[in-house]
Amino acid sequence: KFAVDGAVLETPNHPDCRFKERVKQPAYPVVEKGGLIWAYIGPKDLKPPFREFAAHEASPEKRLNIRVNVKCNYLALWEGGLDSSHVSILHTNQARRSWAAERGASDLDHTKWRPMDDSAPVFEVEDTPFGYHYSASRKLPPDRAGNAEMRNVRITPAIFPTGRIIGGPNLDFLVWETPNDDVSTSTYITVYSPDPIDKAHIFGILGLNDPRIWSETDPNYKASWDNGFFQDRDSMHTNWSGLRGLEQEDAAIGLSYGPIYDRSKEHLVPADVAVARVRRRLLEAIRLVQAGQAPPGVNLSDLRRVSSPDADMPVGSDWRDLAPFHTQLEAAE
């Protein structure tokens, strides 16, 4: 019989008390917060403070936690999620309002989402205490294209070691790509809003309302090369990818290039600046740990103001004005 700290309380078939004093079961501290159980599995003397996010403050009816298990390396999923330009391409029928309108598409009521008709945004990136953040600046959509003095700007924070926040219409997504091993990942998505969450609507947005692919009782993502990712090619005149929903599309792309991708074969372009930066920051984090120092973000405790703002800004204005607090966070004492 063990205590929560791993101490041996009873050994019924070996009543020698010296054994209980000499042996201890490994045990790790956990925190229940925001509907999830968070575990720290590092050295006891290096235990960091628990990090608070805005998602944790949402009441249960205004928060939804989702787990999707995907058979690929975590970095493939994280890099994809941190690339804002993919939204205007992979998620075309939801993000590019003009493309959908031309084809009479109404999949998932795309008009509720901020339009991202410009598929070639201009990126700027900046390191922060929690990792980094970047801006994706886009031309305004066709219905407002006459206003050349304004651009749409979205900021995405990369929260180390494996997180990001994606802003949505009256709700936000806090996403963690948690490695289970080198070739499998659990994606934890916390959807939070000032209003009650409609679970069926969220599952529809993400494409997780198809039992062939995923269910709450079996969170393994089941689309694969073997079943053609359940792609509906006949629907591609109104559904760009032939897949249904954001998470369905993201997971399929992560799986499509194998469990671990050989990045030495890549040809990066300026739109890959966020992908290049996450790799650089990860390598920096490795060197810090090897030198006995703390990696980015580990000693921060209050990240409740970290967010993904999305706004129209005058050309030439500083995108950092949307989230000045991202660079002002201080480590806990």
Backbone as numpy.savetxt, mean C-alpha at the origin, in Angstrom:
# Nx Ny Nz CAx CAy CAz Cx Cy Cz
3.08 -25.35 30.15 2.22 -24.17 30.15 3.12 -22.93 30.15
2.76 -21.97 29.27 3.60 -20.80 29.09 2.84 -19.52 29.44
3.58 -18.53 29.93 3.03 -17.19 30.11 3.17 -16.42 28.80
2.51 -15.26 28.72 2.54 -14.51 27.47 3.94 -14.01 27.13
4.82 -13.89 28.11 6.18 -13.46 27.84 7.12 -14.62 27.56
6.56 -15.85 27.47 7.36 -17.02 27.16 7.89 -17.77 28.37
7.66 -17.26 29.58 8.12 -17.97 30.78 7.38 -19.29 30.92
8.10 -20.33 31.35 7.49 -21.64 31.57 6.83 -21.64 32.94
5.52 -21.90 32.98 4.77 -21.90 34.23 4.64 -23.29 34.82
4.42 -24.29 33.96 4.24 -25.65 34.45 4.86 -26.65 33.47
5.46 -27.69 34.03 5.93 -28.84 33.24 5.44 -30.09 33.98
4.20 -30.50 33.73 3.57 -31.56 34.54 4.35 -32.87 34.61
5.01 -33.23 33.51 5.71 -34.52 33.54 7.17 -34.38 33.95
7.56 -33.14 34.36 8.93 -32.92 34.84 8.89 -31.82 35.89
8.54 -32.18 37.13 8.29 -31.18 38.18 9.52 -30.50 38.75
10.68 -30.70 38.16 11.90 -30.05 38.65 11.81 -28.54 38.36
11.77 -27.70 39.38 11.61 -26.25 39.21 12.80 -25.62 38.50
13.96 -26.28 38.56 15.13 -25.71 37.92 14.97 -25.66 36.40
14.22 -26.61 35.85 13.98 -26.61 34.41 13.19 -25.38 33.99
12.15 -25.05 34.77 11.33 -23.88 34.45 12.15 -22.58 34.49
13.11 -22.55 35.40 13.92 -21.34 35.54 14.96 -21.22 34.42
15.35 -22.37 33.87 16.43 -22.38 32.88 15.93 -22.20 31.45
14.68 -22.60 31.16 14.17 -22.63 29.79 13.09 -21.55 29.62
13.10 -20.93 28.45 12.07 -19.94 28.14 11.68 -20.06 26.67
10.38 -19.98 26.41 9.87 -20.03 25.05 10.02 -18.65 24.40
10.52 -18.57 23.15 10.55 -17.27 22.47 9.14 -16.69 22.37
9.01 -15.41 22.65 7.71 -14.72 22.59 7.94 -13.30 22.11
6.95 -12.77 21.40 7.08 -11.45 20.81 5.88 -10.58 21.21
6.12 -9.30 21.48 5.02 -8.42 21.89 4.11 -8.08 20.71
2.83 -7.93 20.99 1.87 -7.52 19.96 1.03 -6.36 20.47
0.47 -5.62 19.53 -0.45 -4.53 19.83 -1.68 -4.71 18.94
-2.87 -4.68 19.53 -4.10 -4.71 18.74 -4.54 -3.28 18.49
-4.59 -2.89 17.22 -4.93 -1.51 16.88 -5.53 -1.46 15.49
-6.60 -0.68 15.36 -7.21 -0.50 14.06 -7.75 -1.77 13.45
-8.12 -2.73 14.29 -8.66 -3.98 13.78 -7.62 -4.98 13.32
-6.33 -4.68 13.55 -5.25 -5.58 13.18 -4.40 -5.91 14.40
-3.65 -7.00 14.31 -2.68 -7.36 15.35 -1.29 -7.11 14.78
-0.55 -6.23 15.43 0.79 -5.84 15.00 1.81 -6.52 15.92
2.78 -7.18 15.34 3.80 -7.88 16.12 5.18 -7.27 15.88
5.98 -7.21 16.92 7.39 -6.83 16.79 8.24 -8.07 17.01
9.07 -8.42 16.02 9.83 -9.67 16.10 11.34 -9.43 16.08
11.75 -8.19 16.42 13.17 -7.88 16.44 13.76 -8.03 17.83
15.03 -7.63 17.99 15.70 -7.71 19.30 14.97 -6.88 20.34
14.86 -7.42 21.53 14.11 -6.76 22.60 14.65 -5.38 22.92
15.97 -5.22 22.90 16.56 -3.93 23.29 16.42 -2.87 22.20
15.96 -3.26 21.01 15.77 -2.29 19.92 14.29 -2.07 19.60
13.42 -2.49 20.49 11.98 -2.36 20.23 11.61 -0.89 20.02
11.00 -0.57 18.87 10.63 0.82 18.58 9.28 1.17 19.17
8.91 2.45 19.18 7.56 2.81 19.63 6.53 2.32 18.62
5.31 2.08 19.08 4.24 1.71 18.17 3.84 2.93 17.35
3.61 2.73 16.07 3.30 3.85 15.17 1.79 3.99 14.99
1.32 5.19 15.19 -0.11 5.50 15.06 -0.38 6.14 13.69
-1.46 5.68 13.03 -1.89 6.22 11.76 -3.33 6.70 11.86
-3.72 7.58 10.95 -5.09 8.09 10.96 -6.09 6.95 10.85
-5.73 5.89 10.15 -6.64 4.74 9.99 -7.03 4.14 11.33
-6.14 4.22 12.32 -6.42 3.62 13.62 -7.51 4.38 14.37
-7.72 5.63 14.02 -8.69 6.44 14.75 -10.11 6.26 14.22
-10.27 5.62 13.10 -11.60 5.40 12.54 -12.35 4.35 13.36
-13.60 4.61 13.63 -14.42 3.63 14.37 -14.67 2.41 13.48
-14.99 1.24 14.08 -15.13 0.01 13.29 -16.06 0.12 12.10
-17.16 0.87 12.21 -18.09 0.97 11.07 -17.55 1.88 9.96
-16.48 2.63 10.27 -15.88 3.52 9.28 -14.51 3.01 8.83
-14.27 1.72 9.04 -12.98 1.13 8.72 -13.20 -0.30 8.23
-12.43 -0.71 7.24 -12.52 -2.07 6.72 -11.11 -2.59 6.49
-10.79 -3.74 7.07 -9.49 -4.37 6.86 -9.64 -5.56 5.92
-8.73 -5.63 4.96 -8.76 -6.69 3.96 -7.36 -7.29 3.85
-7.30 -8.62 3.74 -6.02 -9.30 3.52 -6.10 -10.08 2.22
-5.08 -9.91 1.37 -5.00 -10.64 0.11 -3.61 -11.29 0.04
-3.56 -12.60 -0.05 -2.29 -13.32 -0.14 -1.93 -13.54 -1.60
-0.74 -13.06 -1.99 -0.32 -13.11 -3.39 1.02 -13.84 -3.47
1.16 -14.72 -4.46 2.36 -15.54 -4.60 3.43 -14.82 -5.41
3.93 -13.72 -4.85 5.09 -13.07 -5.44 5.82 -12.29 -4.36
7.01 -11.85 -4.67 7.82 -11.10 -3.73 7.18 -9.75 -3.39
7.31 -9.33 -2.15 6.63 -8.11 -1.68 7.04 -6.87 -2.45
8.31 -6.82 -2.90 8.80 -5.59 -3.51 8.12 -5.33 -4.86
7.76 -6.38 -5.58 7.05 -6.19 -6.84 5.72 -5.49 -6.61
5.00 -5.89 -5.56 3.71 -5.29 -5.25 3.88 -3.86 -4.72
4.90 -3.65 -3.90 5.13 -2.31 -3.33 5.54 -1.32 -4.41
6.46 -1.74 -5.29 6.89 -0.85 -6.37 5.71 -0.48 -7.27
4.88 -1.45 -7.60 3.72 -1.17 -8.44 2.77 -0.19 -7.77
2.53 -0.38 -6.47 1.63 0.50 -5.75 2.15 1.91 -5.58
3.48 2.06 -5.64 4.09 3.38 -5.47 4.25 4.13 -6.80
3.85 3.53 -7.89 3.99 4.16 -9.20 2.66 4.78 -9.60
2.54 6.09 -9.45 1.27 6.76 -9.74 0.91 6.70 -11.22
1.89 6.60 -12.11 1.57 6.60 -13.54 0.81 5.34 -13.93
0.96 4.27 -13.17 0.26 3.03 -13.54 -1.25 3.18 -13.38
-1.68 4.12 -12.52 -3.11 4.28 -12.26 -3.84 4.68 -13.54
-3.24 5.59 -14.31 -3.87 6.08 -15.53 -3.81 5.06 -16.67
-3.08 3.97 -16.47 -2.93 2.97 -17.53 -3.62 1.67 -17.12
-3.11 1.03 -16.09 -3.69 -0.25 -15.66 -5.14 -0.09 -15.23
-5.47 1.00 -14.58 -6.83 1.23 -14.09 -7.57 2.24 -14.99
-7.32 2.15 -16.28 -7.82 3.14 -17.23 -9.32 3.40 -17.12
-10.13 2.36 -17.10 -11.57 2.60 -17.16 -12.12 3.20 -15.87
-11.32 3.19 -14.77 -11.74 3.86 -13.55 -11.10 5.23 -13.41
-9.86 5.40 -13.92 -9.12 6.63 -13.68 -9.22 7.63 -14.83
-9.31 7.14 -16.05 -9.32 8.04 -17.22 -10.77 8.24 -17.66
-11.35 9.29 -17.15 -12.76 9.54 -17.37 -13.09 9.70 -18.86
-12.20 10.34 -19.61 -12.46 10.57 -21.03 -12.46 9.25 -21.80
-11.54 8.34 -21.47 -11.48 7.04 -22.15 -12.77 6.28 -21.90
-13.22 6.27 -20.66 -14.43 5.53 -20.33 -15.66 6.15 -20.99
-15.72 7.49 -21.02 -16.88 8.17 -21.60 -17.00 7.88 -23.09
-15.86 7.84 -23.77 -15.89 7.57 -25.22 -16.49 6.20 -25.53
-16.38 5.28 -24.59 -16.84 3.91 -24.83 -18.13 3.58 -24.10
-18.70 4.58 -23.44 -19.93 4.33 -22.71 -19.74 3.43 -21.51
-18.52 3.40 -20.96 -18.23 2.53 -19.82 -18.75 3.14 -18.53
-19.25 2.31 -17.64 -19.71 2.79 -16.34 -19.23 1.88 -15.23
-18.19 1.10 -15.50 -17.70 0.12 -14.54 -17.32 0.79 -13.22
-17.93 0.35 -12.14 -17.60 0.81 -10.78 -17.81 2.32 -10.60
-18.63 2.90 -11.44 -18.96 4.32 -11.30 -17.69 5.16 -11.19
-16.88 5.14 -12.25 -15.59 5.82 -12.24 -15.70 7.32 -11.99
-16.86 7.91 -12.20 -16.99 9.36 -12.06 -16.81 9.82 -10.61
-16.86 8.91 -9.65 -16.65 9.29 -8.26 -15.17 9.50 -7.94
-14.27 9.08 -8.84 -12.85 9.14 -8.56 -12.23 10.35 -9.24
-11.14 10.85 -8.64 -10.43 11.97 -9.24 -9.94 11.57 -10.62
-10.22 12.34 -11.67 -9.81 11.96 -13.02 -8.30 12.02 -13.18
-7.74 11.04 -13.88 -6.31 10.99 -14.16 -6.12 10.70 -15.64
-6.70 11.54 -16.48 -6.65 11.31 -17.92 -5.22 11.42 -18.48
-4.38 12.19 -17.82 -2.99 12.36 -18.26 -2.18 11.16 -17.78
-1.78 10.30 -18.72 -1.06 9.08 -18.34 0.45 9.27 -18.25
0.94 10.51 -18.43 2.37 10.78 -18.33 2.60 11.91 -17.34
2.35 11.66 -16.04 2.54 12.72 -15.03 4.00 13.09 -14.87
4.21 14.29 -14.34 5.56 14.75 -14.01 5.80 14.48 -12.53
6.91 13.82 -12.22 7.19 13.39 -10.85 8.26 14.26 -10.19
8.08 14.50 -8.90 9.13 15.05 -8.04 9.12 14.25 -6.75
10.30 13.92 -6.24 10.40 13.07 -5.07 11.29 13.71 -4.02
10.98 13.44 -2.75 11.73 14.03 -1.63 11.77 13.03 -0.49
12.94 12.84 0.11 13.05 11.97 1.28 12.35 12.60 2.47
11.80 11.75 3.34 11.14 12.18 4.57 11.60 11.28 5.71
11.30 11.65 6.96 11.69 10.78 8.08 11.06 9.39 8.00
9.87 9.25 7.37 9.24 7.93 7.32 9.62 7.15 6.07
10.40 7.74 5.19 10.83 7.08 3.96 10.99 8.10 2.86
9.92 8.35 2.10 9.90 9.44 1.15 8.47 9.71 0.72
8.27 10.82 0.06 7.00 11.09 -0.60 7.29 11.72 -1.96
6.31 11.66 -2.84 6.53 12.24 -4.15 5.22 12.82 -4.66
5.34 13.71 -5.64 4.17 14.29 -6.28 4.09 13.80 -7.71
2.86 13.56 -8.17 2.58 13.28 -9.57 1.68 14.41 -10.08
2.23 15.21 -10.97 1.51 16.39 -11.49 0.97 16.08 -12.88
-0.34 16.28 -13.05 -1.00 15.94 -14.31 -1.72 17.14 -14.90
-1.85 17.13 -16.23 -2.72 18.10 -16.90 -4.16 17.85 -16.44
-4.95 18.89 -16.42 -6.35 18.74 -16.05 -7.08 17.93 -17.12
-8.15 17.23 -16.74 -8.89 16.41 -17.70 -9.54 17.26 -18.79
-9.98 16.62 -19.89 -10.50 17.37 -21.04 -11.61 18.36 -20.72
-12.46 18.05 -19.75 -13.56 18.97 -19.46 -13.09 20.26 -18.78
-11.81 20.28 -18.35 -11.24 21.50 -17.76 -9.92 21.87 -18.42
-9.67 21.33 -19.61 -8.37 21.50 -20.25 -8.10 22.95 -20.62
-9.12 23.78 -20.71 -8.92 25.18 -21.07 -8.17 25.97 -20.02
-8.10 25.46 -18.81 -7.41 26.16 -17.72 -5.96 25.69 -17.67
-5.12 26.27 -18.50 -3.72 25.84 -18.60 -2.88 26.30 -17.42
-3.45 27.14 -16.56 -2.69 27.65 -15.41 -2.74 26.71 -14.21
-3.50 25.63 -14.33 -3.66 24.70 -13.21 -3.25 23.29 -13.62
-2.77 22.54 -12.64 -2.49 21.11 -12.83 -3.00 20.35 -11.60
-3.35 19.10 -11.83 -3.73 18.24 -10.71 -2.48 17.64 -10.08
-2.39 17.69 -8.75 -1.22 17.18 -8.03 -1.68 16.17 -6.99
-1.08 15.00 -7.01 -1.34 13.98 -6.00 -0.03 13.62 -5.33
-0.04 13.54 -3.99 1.15 13.15 -3.23 0.94 11.74 -2.68
1.96 10.92 -2.85 1.92 9.56 -2.32 3.07 9.38 -1.33
2.78 9.00 -0.07 3.85 8.72 0.89 4.25 7.25 0.86
5.54 7.00 0.82 6.08 5.64 0.95 6.55 5.48 2.39
5.84 4.68 3.16 6.08 4.55 4.59 6.86 3.27 4.83
8.11 3.42 5.21 8.95 2.23 5.41 8.55 1.48 6.68
8.62 0.13 6.65 9.35 -0.67 5.66 8.56 -1.09 4.43
7.20 -1.13 4.45 6.50 -1.69 3.29 5.15 -1.02 3.02
4.96 0.22 3.44 3.62 0.79 3.40 3.46 1.97 2.45
2.21 2.34 2.24 1.85 3.51 1.45 0.43 3.92 1.81
0.09 5.15 1.51 -1.28 5.64 1.65 -1.74 6.14 0.30
-2.92 5.68 -0.12 -3.51 6.10 -1.38 -4.82 6.81 -1.07
-4.93 8.06 -1.52 -6.15 8.82 -1.29 -7.24 8.45 -2.27
-8.49 8.46 -1.80 -9.63 8.15 -2.65 -10.75 9.14 -2.43
-11.90 8.93 -3.06 -13.03 9.83 -2.91 -13.72 9.65 -1.55
-13.43 10.54 -0.65 -14.02 10.50 0.69 -13.59 9.27 1.49
-12.51 8.64 1.08 -11.93 7.54 1.84 -10.48 7.39 1.44
-9.71 6.70 2.28 -8.29 6.50 2.01 -7.93 5.04 2.23
-6.80 4.64 1.64 -6.31 3.27 1.74 -4.92 3.28 2.37
-4.76 2.63 3.51 -3.45 2.38 4.11 -3.08 0.95 3.75
-1.99 0.77 3.01 -1.66 -0.54 2.44 -0.28 -0.97 2.92
-0.18 -2.22 3.35 1.10 -2.82 3.74 1.34 -4.08 2.92
2.51 -4.17 2.30 2.91 -5.38 1.58 3.81 -6.18 2.52
3.22 -7.11 3.26 3.94 -7.81 4.32 4.50 -9.14 3.81
5.83 -9.30 3.76 6.40 -10.54 3.24 6.10 -11.72 4.17
5.65 -12.82 3.61 5.56 -14.08 4.35 6.83 -14.89 4.18
7.40 -14.83 2.99 8.71 -15.39 2.67 9.18 -14.68 1.40
10.22 -15.19 0.76 10.76 -14.49 -0.40 9.78 -14.44 -1.56
8.86 -15.39 -1.64 8.02 -15.49 -2.83 6.53 -15.44 -2.52
6.15 -14.96 -1.37 4.72 -14.79 -1.06 4.54 -13.61 -0.12
3.43 -12.92 -0.31 3.17 -11.66 0.38 1.71 -11.58 0.81
1.48 -11.02 1.98 0.12 -10.68 2.39 -0.05 -9.17 2.28
-0.95 -8.76 1.40 -1.29 -7.35 1.27 -2.40 -7.04 2.26
-2.13 -6.14 3.22 -3.13 -5.70 4.19 -3.62 -4.31 3.78
-4.89 -4.20 3.51 -5.50 -2.94 3.06 -6.48 -2.48 4.13
-6.24 -1.31 4.70 -7.20 -0.69 5.61 -7.87 0.47 4.88
-9.16 0.34 4.65 -9.95 1.40 4.04 -10.62 2.17 5.17
-10.45 3.49 5.19 -11.04 4.27 6.29 -11.63 5.56 5.74
-12.69 6.01 6.41 -13.48 7.12 5.89 -14.16 7.85 7.04
-14.54 9.12 6.84 -15.36 9.80 7.86 -16.79 9.29 7.88
-17.17 8.51 6.88 -18.52 7.97 6.79 -18.49 6.45 6.93
-19.61 5.83 7.26 -19.65 4.37 7.34 -19.22 3.72 6.03
-18.50 2.62 6.13 -17.97 1.91 4.97 -19.02 0.94 4.43
-19.22 0.97 3.13 -20.07 0.01 2.43 -19.15 -1.10 1.93
-19.11 -2.22 2.64 -18.18 -3.30 2.31 -18.37 -3.80 0.88
-19.61 -3.99 0.47 -19.87 -4.50 -0.88 -19.32 -3.55 -1.94
-19.46 -2.25 -1.69 -18.96 -1.26 -2.64 -17.44 -1.32 -2.73
-16.77 -1.43 -1.58 -15.30 -1.50 -1.57 -14.83 -2.77 -2.27
-15.47 -3.91 -1.98 -15.08 -5.14 -2.66 -15.27 -5.01 -4.17
-16.31 -4.29 -4.60 -16.51 -4.06 -6.02 -15.42 -3.21 -6.63
-15.03 -2.11 -5.94 -13.95 -1.25 -6.42 -12.67 -2.05 -6.60
-12.38 -2.93 -5.64 -11.12 -3.69 -5.66 -11.20 -4.94 -6.52
-12.40 -5.32 -6.96 -12.54 -6.55 -7.73 -12.48 -7.80 -6.88
-12.76 -7.66 -5.59 -12.70 -8.81 -4.68 -14.08 -9.40 -4.41
-15.04 -9.06 -5.26 -16.38 -9.62 -5.13 -16.60 -10.80 -6.07
-15.51 -11.38 -6.54 -15.56 -12.57 -7.41 -15.01 -13.76 -6.63
-15.86 -14.71 -6.20 -15.40 -15.82 -5.37 -14.40 -16.74 -6.07
-14.30 -16.66 -7.40 -13.28 -17.45 -8.10 -11.88 -16.96 -7.75
-11.79 -15.69 -7.34 -10.50 -15.04 -7.16 -10.13 -14.87 -5.70
-11.12 -14.55 -4.83 -10.81 -14.21 -3.43 -12.09 -14.26 -2.62
-11.93 -14.56 -1.32 -13.06 -14.44 -0.40 -12.53 -14.10 0.98
-13.39 -13.61 1.83 -12.98 -13.25 3.19 -12.52 -14.47 3.98
-13.11 -15.62 3.71 -12.73 -16.84 4.44 -11.52 -17.53 3.83
-11.18 -17.20 2.59 -10.00 -17.75 1.93 -9.31 -16.60 1.19
-8.38 -15.89 1.85 -7.81 -14.67 1.27 -6.73 -14.90 0.22
-6.50 -16.14 -0.20 -5.50 -16.39 -1.23 -6.02 -15.89 -2.58
-5.19 -15.13 -3.28 -5.53 -14.62 -4.60 -5.35 -15.76 -5.60
-6.41 -16.16 -6.26 -6.41 -17.41 -7.02 -6.23 -17.23 -8.53
-6.20 -15.99 -9.01 -5.94 -15.78 -10.43 -4.47 -16.10 -10.73
-4.21 -16.69 -11.88 -2.85 -17.11 -12.22 -2.75 -17.32 -13.73
-1.54 -17.64 -14.18 -1.37 -17.97 -15.59 -2.23 -19.18 -15.97
-2.37 -20.12 -15.04 -3.10 -21.35 -15.34 -4.56 -21.10 -15.72
-5.17 -20.10 -15.10 -6.58 -19.80 -15.42 -6.73 -18.49 -16.19
-5.61 -18.01 -16.77 -5.66 -16.80 -17.58 -6.02 -15.56 -16.79
-5.80 -15.60 -15.47 -6.14 -14.51 -14.56 -7.62 -14.15 -14.64
-8.44 -15.09 -15.15 -9.87 -14.85 -15.32 -10.14 -13.57 -16.13
-9.25 -13.30 -17.07 -9.39 -12.09 -17.89 -10.53 -12.27 -18.89
-11.38 -11.26 -18.97 -12.49 -11.25 -19.92 -12.09 -10.38 -21.11
-11.51 -10.99 -22.12 -11.00 -10.22 -23.25 -12.12 -9.60 -24.08
-13.30 -10.21 -24.05 -14.42 -9.66 -24.82 -14.89 -8.31 -24.26
-14.55 -8.02 -22.99 -15.02 -6.78 -22.36 -14.04 -5.64 -22.51
-12.92 -5.87 -23.20 -11.84 -4.89 -23.16 -12.11 -3.62 -23.96
-13.23 -3.54 -24.68 -13.58 -2.27 -25.33 -14.10 -1.27 -24.31
-14.58 -1.74 -23.17 -15.02 -0.83 -22.10 -14.26 -1.05 -20.80
-13.54 -2.16 -20.70 -12.73 -2.46 -19.51 -11.31 -2.70 -20.00
-10.44 -1.71 -19.80 -9.14 -1.69 -20.47 -8.33 -2.97 -20.27
-8.29 -3.49 -19.04 -7.46 -4.66 -18.76 -8.19 -5.98 -18.95
-9.52 -5.94 -18.98 -10.27 -7.19 -18.99 -10.35 -7.83 -17.62
-9.84 -7.14 -16.60 -9.93 -7.60 -15.21 -10.85 -6.63 -14.47
-11.41 -7.08 -13.36 -12.42 -6.29 -12.67 -11.90 -5.78 -11.33
-11.50 -4.51 -11.28 -11.18 -3.92 -9.99 -9.71 -3.67 -9.74
-9.44 -2.71 -8.86 -8.08 -2.22 -8.63 -7.14 -3.29 -8.07
-7.55 -3.98 -7.02 -6.66 -4.97 -6.41 -6.48 -6.17 -7.33
-7.54 -6.53 -8.05 -7.42 -7.63 -9.00 -6.36 -7.31 -10.06
-6.39 -6.08 -10.56 -5.41 -5.68 -11.57 -4.01 -5.59 -10.99
-3.87 -4.98 -9.80 -2.55 -4.82 -9.19 -1.90 -6.18 -8.90
-2.68 -7.09 -8.32 -2.13 -8.41 -7.99 -1.75 -9.18 -9.24
-2.57 -9.08 -10.29 -2.28 -9.79 -11.53 -0.97 -9.31 -12.15
-0.74 -7.99 -12.14 0.51 -7.47 -12.68 1.69 -7.93 -11.83
1.54 -7.91 -10.49 2.61 -8.38 -9.62 2.97 -9.83 -9.89
1.97 -10.65 -10.15 2.19 -12.07 -10.43 2.75 -12.31 -11.81
2.46 -11.40 -12.75 2.71 -11.69 -14.16 4.19 -11.85 -14.50
5.08 -11.25 -13.69 6.49 -11.40 -14.04 7.26 -12.30 -13.07
6.53 -13.21 -12.42 7.18 -14.26 -11.65 7.37 -13.91 -10.19
7.72 -14.93 -9.36 7.85 -14.72 -7.91 8.89 -13.68 -7.53
10.05 -13.68 -8.20 11.10 -12.69 -7.95 11.59 -12.19 -9.30
11.58 -10.88 -9.48 11.89 -10.29 -10.78 13.37 -9.92 -10.87
13.98 -10.18 -12.03 15.37 -9.82 -12.28 15.42 -8.36 -12.75
15.72 -7.44 -11.82 15.70 -6.02 -12.14 16.88 -5.57 -12.98
17.87 -6.44 -13.17 19.01 -6.07 -14.01 18.62 -5.99 -15.48
17.44 -6.50 -15.82 16.98 -6.49 -17.22 16.07 -5.30 -17.52
15.92 -4.40 -16.59 14.99 -3.28 -16.76 15.58 -2.14 -17.59
14.68 -1.32 -18.12 15.04 -0.07 -18.79 14.16 1.02 -18.17
14.66 1.64 -17.11 13.87 2.64 -16.38 13.79 3.95 -17.15
12.69 4.67 -16.93 12.45 5.97 -17.57 12.11 6.98 -16.47
12.00 8.27 -16.78 11.70 9.25 -15.72 10.44 8.94 -14.91
9.45 8.29 -15.51 8.23 7.96 -14.76 8.47 6.93 -13.67
9.66 6.31 -13.67 9.99 5.31 -12.66 10.74 5.90 -11.46
10.68 7.21 -11.29 11.46 7.85 -10.24 11.06 7.33 -8.85
9.78 7.07 -8.61 9.36 6.58 -7.30 9.85 5.16 -7.07
9.90 4.36 -8.14 10.40 2.99 -8.04 11.90 2.99 -7.75
12.63 3.84 -8.47 14.07 3.93 -8.24 14.37 4.41 -6.82
13.55 5.35 -6.32 13.83 5.88 -4.99 13.57 4.86 -3.90
12.55 4.03 -4.04 12.28 3.04 -3.00 13.44 2.04 -2.91
14.03 1.70 -4.04 15.18 0.78 -4.02 16.38 1.44 -3.36
16.62 2.71 -3.71 17.75 3.43 -3.12 17.59 3.55 -1.61
16.37 3.88 -1.16 16.14 4.04 0.28 16.23 2.70 1.00
15.82 1.62 0.36 15.96 0.30 0.97 17.43 -0.07 1.13
18.23 0.21 0.13 19.66 -0.07 0.24 20.30 0.78 1.33
19.86 2.04 1.44 20.35 2.90 2.54 19.95 2.31 3.88
18.71 1.81 3.98 18.24 1.22 5.24 19.07 0.01 5.62
19.41 -0.81 4.63 20.24 -2.00 4.89 21.60 -1.58 5.46
22.19 -0.57 4.85 23.51 -0.12 5.32 23.42 0.45 6.73
22.34 1.15 7.04 22.16 1.69 8.39 22.06 0.56 9.41
21.27 -0.46 9.10 21.12 -1.58 10.03 22.44 -2.32 10.20
23.17 -2.50 9.11 24.48 -3.16 9.20 25.45 -2.38 10.08
25.26 -1.06 10.12 26.13 -0.21 10.95 25.59 -0.03 12.36
24.51 -0.75 12.69 23.94 -0.67 14.03 23.06 0.53 14.25
22.57 1.16 13.19 21.72 2.33 13.31 20.29 2.01 12.91
19.37 2.91 13.24 17.95 2.69 12.95 17.65 3.03 11.50
16.87 2.21 10.81 16.46 2.52 9.44 15.38 3.59 9.41
15.01 4.11 8.25 14.03 5.20 8.16 12.69 4.83 8.81
12.19 5.76 9.62 10.83 5.63 10.14 10.64 4.77 11.36
11.64 3.99 11.74 11.40 2.99 12.78 11.13 3.62 14.14
11.68 4.78 14.41 11.51 5.41 15.73 10.45 6.51 15.74
9.66 6.59 14.69 8.54 7.53 14.68 7.34 6.90 15.38
6.56 7.69 16.07 5.40 7.14 16.76 4.09 7.72 16.26
4.06 8.99 15.90 2.81 9.65 15.51 2.85 9.98 14.02
2.21 9.14 13.21 2.13 9.36 11.77 0.68 9.62 11.34
-0.12 10.13 12.26 -1.54 10.33 11.96 -1.77 11.40 10.90
-0.82 12.31 10.72 -1.01 13.37 9.73 -0.42 13.00 8.37
0.23 11.87 8.27 0.75 11.43 6.97 -0.44 11.03 6.10
-0.50 11.59 4.90 -1.68 11.39 4.07 -1.30 11.45 2.60
-2.32 11.32 1.75 -2.13 11.36 0.30 -3.01 12.46 -0.29
-2.61 13.74 -0.12 -3.44 14.84 -0.63 -3.51 14.84 -2.14
-4.63 15.30 -2.65 -4.88 15.36 -4.10 -5.63 16.67 -4.35
-5.01 17.58 -5.13 -5.63 18.89 -5.33 -5.17 19.49 -6.64
-5.94 20.45 -7.16 -5.53 21.23 -8.31 -4.73 22.43 -7.80
-3.54 22.63 -8.41 -2.64 23.70 -7.96 -2.20 24.54 -9.16
-1.92 25.83 -8.94 -1.41 26.67 -10.02 -0.06 26.16 -10.52
0.15 26.24 -11.82 1.43 25.86 -12.40 2.55 26.66 -11.73
3.62 25.98 -11.33 4.75 26.65 -10.69 4.70 26.69 -9.18
3.56 26.30 -8.59 3.47 26.30 -7.12 4.17 25.06 -6.56
4.47 25.11 -5.29 5.24 24.04 -4.64 4.30 22.97 -4.09
4.40 21.77 -4.62 3.53 20.67 -4.19 3.70 20.34 -2.71
4.86 20.66 -2.15 5.13 20.35 -0.74 4.19 21.11 0.20
3.60 22.19 -0.31 2.67 22.96 0.51 1.43 22.15 0.87
1.15 21.09 0.12 -0.01 20.24 0.43 0.23 19.36 1.65
1.49 19.09 1.97 1.79 18.19 3.11 3.11 18.61 3.75
3.19 19.82 4.31 4.46 20.28 4.89 4.89 19.46 6.10
3.94 18.86 6.79 4.25 18.10 8.00 4.97 16.78 7.70
4.98 16.32 6.45 5.66 15.06 6.11 7.15 15.12 6.41
7.75 16.29 6.28 9.19 16.41 6.53 9.49 16.91 7.93
8.48 17.14 8.74 8.67 17.72 10.08 8.48 16.71 11.21
8.28 15.45 10.86 8.07 14.44 11.89 9.35 14.21 12.66
9.23 13.99 13.95 10.39 13.77 14.81 10.30 12.41 15.47
11.45 11.78 15.65 11.51 10.48 16.29 11.10 10.59 17.75
10.48 9.52 18.27 10.10 9.48 19.67 11.34 9.41 20.55
11.25 10.05 21.71 12.38 10.00 22.65 12.48 8.63 23.30
